[in-house]
Every structure is written in C-alpha cells, then in structure tokens.
XYZ file of C-alpha atoms in Angstrom:
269
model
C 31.154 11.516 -51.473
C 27.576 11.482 -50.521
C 25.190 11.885 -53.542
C 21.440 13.093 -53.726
C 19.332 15.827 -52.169
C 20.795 17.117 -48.819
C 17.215 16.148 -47.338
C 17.298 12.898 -48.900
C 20.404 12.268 -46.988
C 18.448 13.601 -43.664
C 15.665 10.897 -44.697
C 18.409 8.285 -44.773
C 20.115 8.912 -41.675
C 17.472 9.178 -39.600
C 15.553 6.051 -40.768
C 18.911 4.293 -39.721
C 18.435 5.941 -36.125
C 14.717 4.595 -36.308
C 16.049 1.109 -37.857
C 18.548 0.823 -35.121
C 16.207 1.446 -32.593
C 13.297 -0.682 -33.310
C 15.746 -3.878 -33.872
C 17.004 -2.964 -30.153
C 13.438 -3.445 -28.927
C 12.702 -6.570 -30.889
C 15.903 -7.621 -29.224
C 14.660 -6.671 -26.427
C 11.413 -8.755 -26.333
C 12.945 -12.148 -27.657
C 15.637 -11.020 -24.925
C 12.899 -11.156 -22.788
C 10.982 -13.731 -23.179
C 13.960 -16.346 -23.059
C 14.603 -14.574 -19.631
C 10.717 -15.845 -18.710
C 12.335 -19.480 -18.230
C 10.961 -20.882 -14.815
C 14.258 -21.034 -12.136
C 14.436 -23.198 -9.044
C 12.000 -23.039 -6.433
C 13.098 -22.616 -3.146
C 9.858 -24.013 -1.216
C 10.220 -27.310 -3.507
C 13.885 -27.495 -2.747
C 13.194 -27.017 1.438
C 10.179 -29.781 1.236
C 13.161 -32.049 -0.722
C 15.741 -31.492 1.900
C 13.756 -30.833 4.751
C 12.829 -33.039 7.534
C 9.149 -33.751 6.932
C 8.601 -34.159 10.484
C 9.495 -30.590 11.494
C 7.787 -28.908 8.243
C 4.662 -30.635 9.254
C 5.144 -29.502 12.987
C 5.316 -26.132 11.186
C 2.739 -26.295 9.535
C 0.554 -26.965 12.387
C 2.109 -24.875 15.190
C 1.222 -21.894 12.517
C -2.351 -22.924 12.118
C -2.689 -23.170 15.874
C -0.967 -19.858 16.433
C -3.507 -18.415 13.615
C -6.322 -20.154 15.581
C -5.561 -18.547 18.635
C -5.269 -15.648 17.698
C -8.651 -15.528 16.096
C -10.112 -16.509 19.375
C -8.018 -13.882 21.515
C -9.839 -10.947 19.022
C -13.141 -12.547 19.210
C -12.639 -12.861 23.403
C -11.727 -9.479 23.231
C -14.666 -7.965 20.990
C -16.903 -9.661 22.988
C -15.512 -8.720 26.093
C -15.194 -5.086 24.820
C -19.277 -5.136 24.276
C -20.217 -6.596 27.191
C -18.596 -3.432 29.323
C -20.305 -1.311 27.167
C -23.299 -3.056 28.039
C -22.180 -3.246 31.760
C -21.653 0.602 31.612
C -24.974 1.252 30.428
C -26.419 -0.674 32.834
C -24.499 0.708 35.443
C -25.365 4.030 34.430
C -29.351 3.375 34.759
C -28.147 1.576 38.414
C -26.652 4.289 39.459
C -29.844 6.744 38.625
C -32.150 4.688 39.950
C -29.957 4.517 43.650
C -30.302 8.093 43.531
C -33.917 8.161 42.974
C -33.615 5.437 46.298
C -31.561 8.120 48.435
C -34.011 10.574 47.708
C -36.913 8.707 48.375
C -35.209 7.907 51.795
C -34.327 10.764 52.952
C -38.066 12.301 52.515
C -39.572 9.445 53.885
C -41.739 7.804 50.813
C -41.862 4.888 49.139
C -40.324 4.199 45.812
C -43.153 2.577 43.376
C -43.165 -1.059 42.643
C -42.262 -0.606 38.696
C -38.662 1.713 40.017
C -37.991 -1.044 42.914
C -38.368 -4.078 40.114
C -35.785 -2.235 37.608
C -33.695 -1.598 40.388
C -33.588 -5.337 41.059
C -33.442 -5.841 37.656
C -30.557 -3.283 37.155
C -28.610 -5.270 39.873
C -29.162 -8.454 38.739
C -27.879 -7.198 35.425
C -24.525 -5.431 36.430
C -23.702 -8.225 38.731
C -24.103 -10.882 35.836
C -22.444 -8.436 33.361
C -19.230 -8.239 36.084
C -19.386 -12.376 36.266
C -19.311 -12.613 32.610
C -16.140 -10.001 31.777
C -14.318 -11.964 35.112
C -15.038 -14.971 32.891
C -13.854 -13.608 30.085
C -11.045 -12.202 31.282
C -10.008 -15.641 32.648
C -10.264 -16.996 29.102
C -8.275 -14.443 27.272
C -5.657 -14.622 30.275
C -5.986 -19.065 29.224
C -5.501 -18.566 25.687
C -2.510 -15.571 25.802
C -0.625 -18.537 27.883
C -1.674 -20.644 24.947
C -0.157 -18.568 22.715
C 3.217 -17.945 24.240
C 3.506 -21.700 24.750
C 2.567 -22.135 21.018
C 5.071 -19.656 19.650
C 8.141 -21.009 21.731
C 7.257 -24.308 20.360
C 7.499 -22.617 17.135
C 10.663 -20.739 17.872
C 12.072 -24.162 18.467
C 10.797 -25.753 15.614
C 12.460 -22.968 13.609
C 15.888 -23.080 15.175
C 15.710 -26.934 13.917
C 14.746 -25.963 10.609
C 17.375 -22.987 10.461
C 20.144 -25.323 11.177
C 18.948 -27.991 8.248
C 18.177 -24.569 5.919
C 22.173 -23.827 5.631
C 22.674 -26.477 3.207
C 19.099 -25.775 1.211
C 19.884 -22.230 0.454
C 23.747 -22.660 -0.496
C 22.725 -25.369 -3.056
C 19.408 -22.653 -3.962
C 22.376 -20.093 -4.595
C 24.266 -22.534 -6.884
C 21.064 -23.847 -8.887
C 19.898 -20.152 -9.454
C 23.342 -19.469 -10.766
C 23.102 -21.911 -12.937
C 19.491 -20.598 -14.203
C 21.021 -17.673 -14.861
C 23.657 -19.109 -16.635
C 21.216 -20.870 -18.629
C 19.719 -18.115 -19.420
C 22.299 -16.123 -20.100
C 23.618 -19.021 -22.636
C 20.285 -18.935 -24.352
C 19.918 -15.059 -24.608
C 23.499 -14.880 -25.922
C 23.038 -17.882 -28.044
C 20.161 -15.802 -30.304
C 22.499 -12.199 -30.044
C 25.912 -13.961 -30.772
C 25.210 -15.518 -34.196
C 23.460 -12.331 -35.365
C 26.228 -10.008 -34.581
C 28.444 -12.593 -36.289
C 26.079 -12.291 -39.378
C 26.425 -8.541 -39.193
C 30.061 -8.561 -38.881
C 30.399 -10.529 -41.714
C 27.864 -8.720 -43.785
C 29.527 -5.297 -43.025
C 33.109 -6.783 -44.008
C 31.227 -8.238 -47.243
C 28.855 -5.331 -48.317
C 30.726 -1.980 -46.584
C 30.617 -0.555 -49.914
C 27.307 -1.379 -50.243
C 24.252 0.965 -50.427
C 22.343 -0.656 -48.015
C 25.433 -0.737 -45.652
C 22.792 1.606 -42.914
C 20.804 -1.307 -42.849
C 23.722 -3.607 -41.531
C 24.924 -0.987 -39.040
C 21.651 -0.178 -37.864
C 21.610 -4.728 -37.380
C 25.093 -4.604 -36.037
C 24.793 -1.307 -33.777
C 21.346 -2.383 -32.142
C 22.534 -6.362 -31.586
C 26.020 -5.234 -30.150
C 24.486 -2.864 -27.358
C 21.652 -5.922 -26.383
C 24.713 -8.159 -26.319
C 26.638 -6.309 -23.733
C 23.616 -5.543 -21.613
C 23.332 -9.422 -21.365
C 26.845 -9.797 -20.314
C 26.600 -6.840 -18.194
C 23.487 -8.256 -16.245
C 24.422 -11.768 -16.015
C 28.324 -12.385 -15.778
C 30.115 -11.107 -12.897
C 31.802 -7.349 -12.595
C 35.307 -8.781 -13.273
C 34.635 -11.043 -16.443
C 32.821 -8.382 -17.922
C 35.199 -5.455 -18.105
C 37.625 -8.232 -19.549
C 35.176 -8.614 -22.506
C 34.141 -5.091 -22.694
C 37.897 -4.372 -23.404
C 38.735 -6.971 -25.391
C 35.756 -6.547 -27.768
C 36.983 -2.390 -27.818
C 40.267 -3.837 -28.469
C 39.345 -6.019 -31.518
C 36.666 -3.194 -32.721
C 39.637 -0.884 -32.602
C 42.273 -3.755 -34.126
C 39.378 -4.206 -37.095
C 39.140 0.013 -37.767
C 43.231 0.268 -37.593
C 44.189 -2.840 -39.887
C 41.148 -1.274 -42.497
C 42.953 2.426 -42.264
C 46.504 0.690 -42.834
C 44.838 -1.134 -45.586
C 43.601 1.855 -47.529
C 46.781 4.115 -46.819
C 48.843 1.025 -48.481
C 46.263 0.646 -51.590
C 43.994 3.269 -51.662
C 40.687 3.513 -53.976
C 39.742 5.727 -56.658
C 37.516 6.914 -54.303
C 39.777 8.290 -51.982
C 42.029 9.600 -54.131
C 40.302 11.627 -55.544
C-alpha cells in the first residue's frame, strides 16, 4: 500500500508525468539530429547519369531563353515610352493643325515661331512612327527567337526525360536506403535503452525509484514506435505494433500467474 502524505504521493506522480515527458523530448532531439544525416542528391545523381552533352545544351538553351526574354521586356518598355512620347507629340500636332485651319479659313498668316513647331511637330511624329515600326519589327524577330529556342528546349527535354527513367528509380532506391539508414541509427540509440529499461523494471519493480524506470521505459517506448511508424512501411509496422502488445501483454499475464501461484506478504495481506 502506498505510504506518506496523500500530497506527497500527488508530488510523486506528477514528477513521473514531468520525468516522462522531458526524456520524450530529449528523445526527441537526439531523434532528430541523427535524422539531419545528408541523403542522396538528385542533381548529383542526373549530372552522373546524364548525357553531358544534352545537360550542357540545357544549360544554354535556358540562358538563351532567359536572355531573350530580357530583351523582349526591354523592347517592349521602350516601345511602350516611345508611344507615349508619340502621343504627346501628336497631341501638340494636332493643336497646332487646328490653329492652321483657322488661320486658313480667315485668311492670315500663321507666325514663323507656330509654322517652325509645326514642322518640328511633324518631323517628330513621323520619326516617333519609324521608330515603334522598328521596334515592332524587333520584338516580332526576337518572339520567333523565342519559340524557336523553347522547341529546341522541348526537345532537349524529351531526350533527357527518356535517360531520367533510370536516374529517378535508382534516386527512389538510394533514398530508401537513407532512410533505412536512418532509421537503423535512430533505432540503434532507442532499442538498447528500452532494453536497459526492461531489464531494470524486471530487476528493481519493487524498487522505490521504480517511477523513474517507467517514466525511462514509457517515454523511450512511444519515440520507438514513432520511428517505426515513420520509417517502415504500413504492413511491417502493425506486425510489430502487435507483436510488441502481444509480448507486453505475455510479460503482465506470466507476472499475474506468478503471484497467484506464490504470492507475497504484501499481497496477502
């Protein structure tokens, strides 16, 4: 029977909860960490298996695209400014025709200083309209550019596609066996502590500090099937989930039979 202050008791049980679940996050950070191991690299593995040849052609094809591109928006900014500019100017042309018409139809002159920025507002719009028809031309050159660039590159791809198959089948197997590896190493730090609190609750169950090996054995049993759970298939894992209920179960029963055959002092009375 428990002994002591009912509050003691209180004390006791819940620095067990508090043991249990500290352990499970120091667990949880060496889990961690041996998780941090670097895995296979799937660019490494495509420039092993790869044909040079079409990664360089890759390579260039997308800086060319990229290049293009960047002159296609600068074509088009400055091709967007100069028809502002050509509006503008068209604008003051388009004033100063009226100021024409009027001066026309009542039979006076238009001043010198008017007729020059008329000529000068022609000149303008006309060189304005030369320059977007030029620019237009370019953008039109470098859109055909582009589309011959990017079926180049849809070829190039369809070459690398057919030489990926292989890559990423053995990328799949090698990051299997990282995790694996992992796994292995993670379970490799949980195993042989759940072993040691196994045996020390089978050694020292009677012992006062028996909280301290459940809080151990409680907090290293859950990280241990959160490992399996995360890295071994669906299938394996409910195998192992059941068998380790089965043994936990198999361990309580045998201890029950045991104390029914030759019970303690303790329990007798």
């Amino acid at each position: 029977a428990p002994n002591g202050p009912w509050f003691h008791r209180f004390l006791i049980g819940l620095f067990s909860v508090l043991l249990t679940i500290l352990l499970y996050w120091l667990l949880g950070f060496l889990v961690d960490d041996l998780g941090n191991l670097p895995g296979p690299s799937y660019q490494a593995l495509e420039r092993e298996l790869l044909d040079p040849e079409l990664l360089s052609t890759r390579n260039h094809l997308r800086d060319q695209i990229g290049e293009v591109e960047r002159s296609i928006a600068n074509e088009q900014t400055r091709q967007r400014l100069l028809r502002e500019s050509t509006s503008s100017s068209q604008t003051t042309l388009n004033q100063l025709l009226d100021i024409q018409r009027i001066s026309l139809e009542q039979n006076t002159d238009l001043p010198e200083e008017q007729q020059q920025a008329l000529v000068e507002s022609e000149r303008l719009f006309l060189e304005n309209q030369k320059k977007d028809q030029q620019l237009t031309d370019s953008i039109t050159q470098l859109n055909e550019r582009l589309s011959e660039l990017k079926e180049q590159q849809r070829l190039n791809e369809l070459a690398l596609q057919e030489q990926r198959q292989p890559v990423q089948e053995k990328f799949q197997q090698l990051t299997q066996d990282h995790r694996l590896r992992v796994a292995a190493w993670k379970l490799s730090l949980l195993v042989p502590l759940l072993l040691v609190a196994a045996a020390l609750f089978l050694v020292q169950r009677r012992s006062i500090y028996r909280p301290l090996i459940y809080a151990l054995g409680i907090a290293t049993l859950i990280k241990t099937f959160e490992v399996m759970h995360r890295y071994f298939p669906a299938r394996y894992f409910k195998y192992a989930l059941v068998a380790s209920a089965i043994a936990a179960v198999t361990i309580v029963l045998i201890y029950l039979l045991r104390s029914r055959a030759r019970p303690s002092r303790d329990t007798l009375f």
